[in-house]
Amino acid sequence: MAENNPLLVRATFNPVVKTYLLLYIAFMLCVTIIGIPLAIIWLCGIGQWWAQHYFDKLECELSARTLHFKQGIFVQVEKTIPLDNIQDLTFIEGPVLRYFNLCMLNVETAGKGDAKGFSGFGNEMSLIGIIDAQNFRTSVLEQRQAVMDRKNGSSQENDAVLVEIRNLLRELNAKIK
């Protein structure tokens, strides 16, 4: 991290994410008849290897001005979202996620457009399995508010400078006339 953007919190992920991902993909393969043989191969070893490596590559860091996230093995996705672009942090807990004692934290940003077809390549982030996700969410929201307060404060300072410039111009204009 840069000196002007120090790291505040590094999220840790629950190792149960590996089991969840392994079974989730196996289920998706079993939904189709063609995928059933692939599901057997997936469960016998390839899936375990993939889930372990995927878990090892998961990374999420909150810094003073950004939220940074990395994931993936073959296709690696790395996102850095400025905190002032974050619109909402949503928890998603379905019955399967609750069974594994996991939750998904969805980060929604301003101007995200419709990137649903690109599965994670838009301006959204989905973080699954963060340990103590409520506190992580609170940290992100508090830091976002601090960034917004600083941004608004500097805007007020800029407004004061502009008012002072306007007054000086009026004085100059009066002296010229």
CSV table of C-alpha atoms in Angstrom, one decimal, residues 11-173:
chain,number,residue,atom,x,y,z
A,11,ALA,CA,-10.2,-9.6,5.9
A,12,THR,CA,-9.7,-13.3,6.8
A,13,PHE,CA,-11.8,-15.9,5.1
A,14,ASN,CA,-13.4,-19.0,6.7
A,15,PRO,CA,-11.8,-22.2,5.5
A,16,VAL,CA,-15.3,-23.7,5.1
A,17,VAL,CA,-15.5,-21.7,1.9
A,18,LYS,CA,-13.5,-24.5,0.3
A,19,THR,CA,-16.1,-27.1,1.1
A,20,TYR,CA,-19.0,-24.8,0.1
A,21,LEU,CA,-17.4,-24.0,-3.3
A,22,LEU,CA,-16.6,-27.7,-3.9
A,23,LEU,CA,-20.2,-28.8,-3.2
A,24,TYR,CA,-21.8,-25.8,-5.0
A,25,ILE,CA,-20.0,-26.5,-8.2
A,26,ALA,CA,-20.6,-30.3,-7.9
A,27,PHE,CA,-24.3,-29.5,-7.5
A,28,MET,CA,-24.3,-27.2,-10.6
A,29,LEU,CA,-22.6,-30.0,-12.6
A,30,CYS,CA,-25.2,-32.6,-11.4
A,31,VAL,CA,-28.1,-30.3,-12.6
A,32,THR,CA,-27.3,-31.4,-16.1
A,33,ILE,CA,-27.1,-35.0,-17.2
A,34,ILE,CA,-23.9,-34.3,-19.1
A,35,GLY,CA,-22.3,-32.8,-16.0
A,36,ILE,CA,-22.9,-35.9,-13.8
A,37,PRO,CA,-19.6,-37.6,-14.9
A,38,LEU,CA,-17.8,-34.4,-14.6
A,39,ALA,CA,-19.2,-34.0,-11.0
A,40,ILE,CA,-17.7,-37.3,-10.1
A,41,ILE,CA,-14.3,-36.3,-11.4
A,42,TRP,CA,-14.7,-32.9,-9.7
A,43,LEU,CA,-15.4,-34.5,-6.3
A,44,CYS,CA,-12.6,-37.1,-6.6
A,45,GLY,CA,-9.8,-34.6,-6.6
A,46,ILE,CA,-9.8,-31.8,-9.1
A,47,GLY,CA,-12.4,-29.9,-7.2
A,48,GLN,CA,-10.5,-30.2,-3.9
A,49,TRP,CA,-7.3,-28.9,-5.6
A,50,TRP,CA,-9.2,-26.0,-7.2
A,51,ALA,CA,-11.0,-25.1,-4.0
A,52,GLN,CA,-7.8,-25.0,-2.0
A,53,HIS,CA,-5.9,-22.9,-4.5
A,54,TYR,CA,-8.9,-20.6,-4.9
A,55,PHE,CA,-9.1,-20.1,-1.1
A,56,ASP,CA,-5.3,-19.5,-0.9
A,57,LYS,CA,-5.7,-16.7,-3.5
A,58,LEU,CA,-8.6,-14.9,-1.8
A,59,GLU,CA,-7.6,-11.5,-0.5
A,60,CYS,CA,-9.5,-8.4,0.7
A,61,GLU,CA,-8.0,-5.3,2.2
A,62,LEU,CA,-9.5,-2.1,3.5
A,63,SER,CA,-7.2,0.9,3.3
A,64,ALA,CA,-7.8,4.6,4.1
A,65,ARG,CA,-9.4,5.3,0.7
A,66,THR,CA,-10.0,2.0,-1.1
A,67,LEU,CA,-11.3,-1.5,-0.8
A,68,HIS,CA,-9.0,-4.0,-2.6
A,69,PHE,CA,-10.1,-7.5,-3.6
A,70,LYS,CA,-8.3,-10.4,-5.4
A,71,GLN,CA,-9.6,-13.9,-6.3
A,72,GLY,CA,-9.2,-16.5,-8.9
A,73,ILE,CA,-6.8,-19.2,-10.2
A,74,PHE,CA,-6.9,-19.3,-14.0
A,75,VAL,CA,-8.8,-16.1,-14.4
A,76,GLN,CA,-7.6,-13.7,-11.7
A,77,VAL,CA,-9.8,-10.8,-10.8
A,78,GLU,CA,-8.3,-7.9,-8.9
A,79,LYS,CA,-10.5,-4.9,-8.0
A,80,THR,CA,-9.8,-1.7,-6.2
A,81,ILE,CA,-12.9,0.3,-5.4
A,82,PRO,CA,-12.6,3.9,-4.0
A,83,LEU,CA,-14.6,4.1,-0.8
A,84,ASP,CA,-16.5,7.1,-1.9
A,85,ASN,CA,-17.9,5.1,-4.9
A,86,ILE,CA,-19.4,2.5,-2.6
A,87,GLN,CA,-23.2,2.9,-2.4
A,88,ASP,CA,-24.2,-0.2,-0.3
A,89,LEU,CA,-22.8,-3.2,1.4
A,90,THR,CA,-25.4,-6.0,1.4
A,91,PHE,CA,-25.4,-9.3,3.3
A,92,ILE,CA,-26.8,-12.4,1.5
A,93,GLU,CA,-27.5,-15.5,3.6
A,94,GLY,CA,-29.4,-18.2,1.9
A,95,PRO,CA,-30.2,-21.6,3.6
A,96,VAL,CA,-27.1,-23.2,2.1
A,97,LEU,CA,-24.8,-20.4,3.2
A,98,ARG,CA,-26.4,-20.5,6.7
A,99,TYR,CA,-25.8,-24.3,6.8
A,100,PHE,CA,-22.1,-23.7,6.3
A,101,ASN,CA,-22.2,-20.7,8.7
A,102,LEU,CA,-21.2,-18.4,5.8
A,103,CYS,CA,-22.5,-15.2,4.4
A,104,MET,CA,-21.9,-13.2,1.3
A,105,LEU,CA,-21.1,-9.5,1.5
A,106,ASN,CA,-22.0,-7.8,-1.8
A,107,VAL,CA,-20.4,-4.4,-2.5
A,108,GLU,CA,-22.4,-2.2,-4.8
A,109,THR,CA,-20.8,0.8,-6.4
A,110,ALA,CA,-22.0,4.0,-8.1
A,111,GLY,CA,-22.4,3.8,-11.8
A,112,LYS,CA,-22.1,0.1,-11.9
A,113,GLY,CA,-24.2,-0.3,-15.1
A,114,ASP,CA,-25.4,-3.8,-16.1
A,115,ALA,CA,-22.5,-6.1,-15.8
A,116,LYS,CA,-24.4,-9.2,-14.7
A,117,GLY,CA,-23.5,-11.1,-17.8
A,118,PHE,CA,-19.8,-10.9,-17.0
A,119,SER,CA,-20.0,-12.8,-13.7
A,120,GLY,CA,-17.9,-10.6,-11.4
A,121,PHE,CA,-16.2,-8.4,-13.9
A,122,GLY,CA,-18.4,-5.4,-13.3
A,123,ASN,CA,-18.1,-2.7,-10.6
A,124,GLU,CA,-19.5,-5.0,-8.0
A,125,MET,CA,-17.7,-7.3,-5.6
A,126,SER,CA,-19.1,-10.4,-3.9
A,127,LEU,CA,-17.1,-11.5,-0.8
A,128,ILE,CA,-18.0,-14.9,0.5
A,129,GLY,CA,-16.9,-16.3,3.8
A,130,ILE,CA,-15.3,-13.3,5.5
A,131,ILE,CA,-14.8,-14.2,9.2
A,132,ASP,CA,-16.7,-11.6,11.3
A,133,ALA,CA,-18.3,-10.1,8.3
A,134,GLN,CA,-20.5,-7.7,10.3
A,135,ASN,CA,-17.4,-6.0,11.9
A,136,PHE,CA,-15.7,-5.9,8.5
A,137,ARG,CA,-18.8,-4.3,7.0
A,138,THR,CA,-18.9,-1.8,9.8
A,139,SER,CA,-15.2,-0.9,9.3
A,140,VAL,CA,-15.8,-0.3,5.6
A,141,LEU,CA,-18.8,1.9,6.2
A,142,GLU,CA,-17.1,3.9,9.0
A,143,GLN,CA,-14.0,4.5,6.8
A,144,ARG,CA,-16.3,5.4,3.9
A,145,GLN,CA,-18.0,8.0,6.0
A,146,ALA,CA,-14.6,9.4,7.1
A,147,VAL,CA,-13.6,9.7,3.4
A,148,MET,CA,-16.9,11.4,2.6
A,149,ASP,CA,-16.5,13.8,5.6
A,150,ARG,CA,-13.0,14.8,4.5
A,151,LYS,CA,-14.2,15.2,0.9
A,152,ASN,CA,-17.1,17.5,2.0
A,153,GLY,CA,-14.8,19.4,4.3
A,154,SER,CA,-12.4,20.2,1.6
A,155,SER,CA,-15.3,21.2,-0.6
A,156,GLN,CA,-16.3,23.7,2.1
A,157,GLU,CA,-12.7,25.0,2.2
A,158,ASN,CA,-12.8,25.4,-1.6
A,159,ASP,CA,-16.1,27.3,-1.3
A,160,ALA,CA,-14.6,29.7,1.2
A,161,VAL,CA,-11.6,30.4,-1.1
A,162,LEU,CA,-14.0,31.0,-4.0
A,163,VAL,CA,-16.0,33.5,-1.9
A,164,GLU,CA,-12.8,35.3,-0.9
A,165,ILE,CA,-11.7,35.5,-4.6
A,166,ARG,CA,-15.2,36.8,-5.6
A,167,ASN,CA,-14.9,39.5,-2.9
A,168,LEU,CA,-11.4,40.5,-4.0
A,169,LEU,CA,-12.6,40.8,-7.6
A,170,ARG,CA,-15.6,42.9,-6.5
A,171,GLU,CA,-13.1,45.2,-4.6
A,172,LEU,CA,-10.9,45.5,-7.7
A,173,ASN,CA,-13.8,46.2,-9.9
